[in-house]
Amino acid sequence: MAKEKTTFTCTECGGTSPRWLGKCPACGAWNTLIEQVADAGPGKNRYSGSQFAGLAQAQAVMPLSAIEASDVERTPSGIDELDRVLGGGIVEGGVVLIGGDPGIGKSTLLLQALDALQRAGLPTLYVTGEESGAQVALRSRRLGLDHSQVNVLAEIQLEKILATIESMQPAVAVIDSIQTVYSDQLTSAPGSVAQVRECAAHLTRCAKSSGVAIVLVGHVTKEGALAGPRVLEHMVDTVLYFEGDTHSQFRLVRAIKNRFGAVNEIGVFAMTEKGLKGVSNPSAIFLSQHSEPVPGSCVMVTLEGTRPLLVEIQALVDSGGPSPRRLSVGLDKDRLAMLLAVLHRHAGVACMDQDVFVNAVGGVRISEPAADLAVMLAITSSLRGKALPRGFLAFGEVGLAGEVRPAPRGQERLKEAAKLGFSVAVVPKANAPKKPIEGLTIHAVERVEEAMNVVREMG
């Protein structure tokens, strides 16, 4: 295959150069020139041929009501937690991009999923560019996947990978990883912006035209974002991120983008000697096992996608110096400072000369404001040295005027808490259920001071 002529284009101003330069000759920006395939000539566009055909099937103009639409068929991967994140299973012709830190379990999870699909009778293909076939076979034996019939291809040239996919027609193909794949049409090294973008576009076209579901493994930068151009995330149907510390037993897989399911849905996995195993009751991870209630601890129900999770919020208030510290792990630091001001102004609880440390147990990150009330009650409990009652939980957003605002889908949160044996809840008045929930005493409050009074009466 003859190599096409390439040019280098500036991502800032669009200026071109026949060779790579550190500084753009047009606008003077540094390190912005990326390699691209040059246009074939006047009237010719390299995107108009068969190269990218099939990304969107051509149709006549029609009103929405006249277009037939049916739910997409899904194939269960054999791993329940992964299916939950994907929205119910793998979609035919769908393209999934999964990223995460090195060693966190991306290849392990995908190898387990491919083995489960193959055992269900579906043809699968695992393309490895970072390891040899022998290394993949060793991993499969470590995971206990005896006599696995998953087809493995150790190859990094895009054209050979596409030819193999077209000849084998697997139901699911994994490319591990997209940063190692290169195309002969470009002269730049594998992993460069141009190579990653071009190879991902070719593989996406292949998935849409052939109906093969393709999973791309992506590297991440030191900041934790997916490496390569941001357009990579726009090209694919689903983007999954592995979260969690490699030193911890538990891993979270979160859907950042999903055209076929809920966004921010999470799957919880435990790393074992036999690979990643789904955790059916993840709330147990984020709740500390205290034999007796302790001061500074309050349980709340947070929503991760469609899943309610019970998380313990811990606070420690200690005497500080002239410049007290405010530290939060798993929660927004600026929001903590705001809540301390509301606590002082509207509930009369002063922490101006105290160090305040707040932590969400289990390494989970809580971004929703429904944790406000639980944080304030945990801080008050630690300051006074009095533990909240056993089986107590709280949730609700707190405003600057001291009002307690409702949290979305409050009924589901309360039912999940009752199912796990909690007996007392302080919630916003708008979240109070119309019908009583068996085993759960609910105190509905409208303001922060009301919540503080309810807790004092319990103590």
PDB file of N, CA and C in Angstrom, residues 104 243-252 268-271 276 279 285-286 362:
ATOM      1  N   ILE A 104      -4.306  -1.418  36.862  1.00  0.00           N
ATOM      2  CA  ILE A 104      -5.537  -1.346  37.652  1.00  0.00           C
ATOM      3  C   ILE A 104      -6.510  -2.473  37.322  1.00  0.00           C
ATOM      4  N   GLU A 243     -11.534   3.510  38.203  1.00  0.00           N
ATOM      5  CA  GLU A 243     -11.165   4.372  39.322  1.00  0.00           C
ATOM      6  C   GLU A 243     -10.729   3.506  40.491  1.00  0.00           C
ATOM      7  N   GLY A 244      -9.990   4.102  41.409  1.00  0.00           N
ATOM      8  CA  GLY A 244      -9.548   3.376  42.585  1.00  0.00           C
ATOM      9  C   GLY A 244      -8.037   3.292  42.634  1.00  0.00           C
ATOM     10  N   ASP A 245      -7.530   3.041  43.821  1.00  0.00           N
ATOM     11  CA  ASP A 245      -6.094   2.939  44.048  1.00  0.00           C
ATOM     12  C   ASP A 245      -5.630   1.517  43.724  1.00  0.00           C
ATOM     13  N   THR A 246      -4.493   1.410  43.042  1.00  0.00           N
ATOM     14  CA  THR A 246      -3.983   0.075  42.716  1.00  0.00           C
ATOM     15  C   THR A 246      -3.602  -0.702  43.974  1.00  0.00           C
ATOM     16  N   HIS A 247      -3.406  -0.006  45.097  1.00  0.00           N
ATOM     17  CA  HIS A 247      -3.074  -0.685  46.355  1.00  0.00           C
ATOM     18  C   HIS A 247      -4.327  -1.158  47.088  1.00  0.00           C
ATOM     19  N   SER A 248      -5.493  -0.718  46.640  1.00  0.00           N
ATOM     20  CA  SER A 248      -6.741  -1.124  47.281  1.00  0.00           C
ATOM     21  C   SER A 248      -7.300  -2.368  46.603  1.00  0.00           C
ATOM     22  N   GLN A 249      -8.095  -3.101  47.356  1.00  0.00           N
ATOM     23  CA  GLN A 249      -8.684  -4.329  46.810  1.00  0.00           C
ATOM     24  C   GLN A 249      -9.812  -4.019  45.840  1.00  0.00           C
ATOM     25  N   PHE A 250     -10.453  -2.864  46.004  1.00  0.00           N
ATOM     26  CA  PHE A 250     -11.671  -2.567  45.254  1.00  0.00           C
ATOM     27  C   PHE A 250     -11.399  -1.606  44.097  1.00  0.00           C
ATOM     28  N   ARG A 251     -12.144  -1.819  43.012  1.00  0.00           N
ATOM     29  CA  ARG A 251     -12.047  -0.976  41.824  1.00  0.00           C
ATOM     30  C   ARG A 251     -13.460  -0.522  41.429  1.00  0.00           C
ATOM     31  N   LEU A 252     -13.553   0.700  40.934  1.00  0.00           N
ATOM     32  CA  LEU A 252     -14.812   1.208  40.402  1.00  0.00           C
ATOM     33  C   LEU A 252     -14.650   1.410  38.897  1.00  0.00           C
ATOM     34  N   VAL A 268     -18.802  -2.052  40.699  1.00  0.00           N
ATOM     35  CA  VAL A 268     -17.826  -2.217  41.775  1.00  0.00           C
ATOM     36  C   VAL A 268     -17.230  -3.620  41.675  1.00  0.00           C
ATOM     37  N   PHE A 269     -15.911  -3.686  41.664  1.00  0.00           N
ATOM     38  CA  PHE A 269     -15.204  -4.959  41.538  1.00  0.00           C
ATOM     39  C   PHE A 269     -14.209  -5.117  42.679  1.00  0.00           C
ATOM     40  N   ALA A 270     -13.981  -6.362  43.058  1.00  0.00           N
ATOM     41  CA  ALA A 270     -12.938  -6.690  44.023  1.00  0.00           C
ATOM     42  C   ALA A 270     -11.846  -7.467  43.299  1.00  0.00           C
ATOM     43  N   MET A 271     -10.588  -7.064  43.484  1.00  0.00           N
ATOM     44  CA  MET A 271      -9.468  -7.757  42.858  1.00  0.00           C
ATOM     45  C   MET A 271      -9.078  -8.963  43.711  1.00  0.00           C
ATOM     46  N   LEU A 276     -10.937 -10.086  38.623  1.00  0.00           N
ATOM     47  CA  LEU A 276     -11.911  -9.146  39.164  1.00  0.00           C
ATOM     48  C   LEU A 276     -13.262  -9.828  39.341  1.00  0.00           C
ATOM     49  N   VAL A 279     -18.973  -6.982  42.934  1.00  0.00           N
ATOM     50  CA  VAL A 279     -19.446  -6.859  44.318  1.00  0.00           C
ATOM     51  C   VAL A 279     -20.937  -6.570  44.272  1.00  0.00           C
ATOM     52  N   ILE A 285     -18.805  -1.832  51.447  1.00  0.00           N
ATOM     53  CA  ILE A 285     -17.419  -1.357  51.334  1.00  0.00           C
ATOM     54  C   ILE A 285     -17.276   0.011  51.982  1.00  0.00           C
ATOM     55  N   PHE A 286     -18.291   0.860  51.804  1.00  0.00           N
ATOM     56  CA  PHE A 286     -18.182   2.256  52.198  1.00  0.00           C
ATOM     57  C   PHE A 286     -18.745   2.519  53.597  1.00  0.00           C
ATOM     58  N   GLY A 362     -13.819   4.593  52.269  1.00  0.00           N
ATOM     59  CA  GLY A 362     -13.724   3.641  51.163  1.00  0.00           C
ATOM     60  C   GLY A 362     -13.134   4.194  49.892  1.00  0.00           C
TER      61      GLY A 362
END
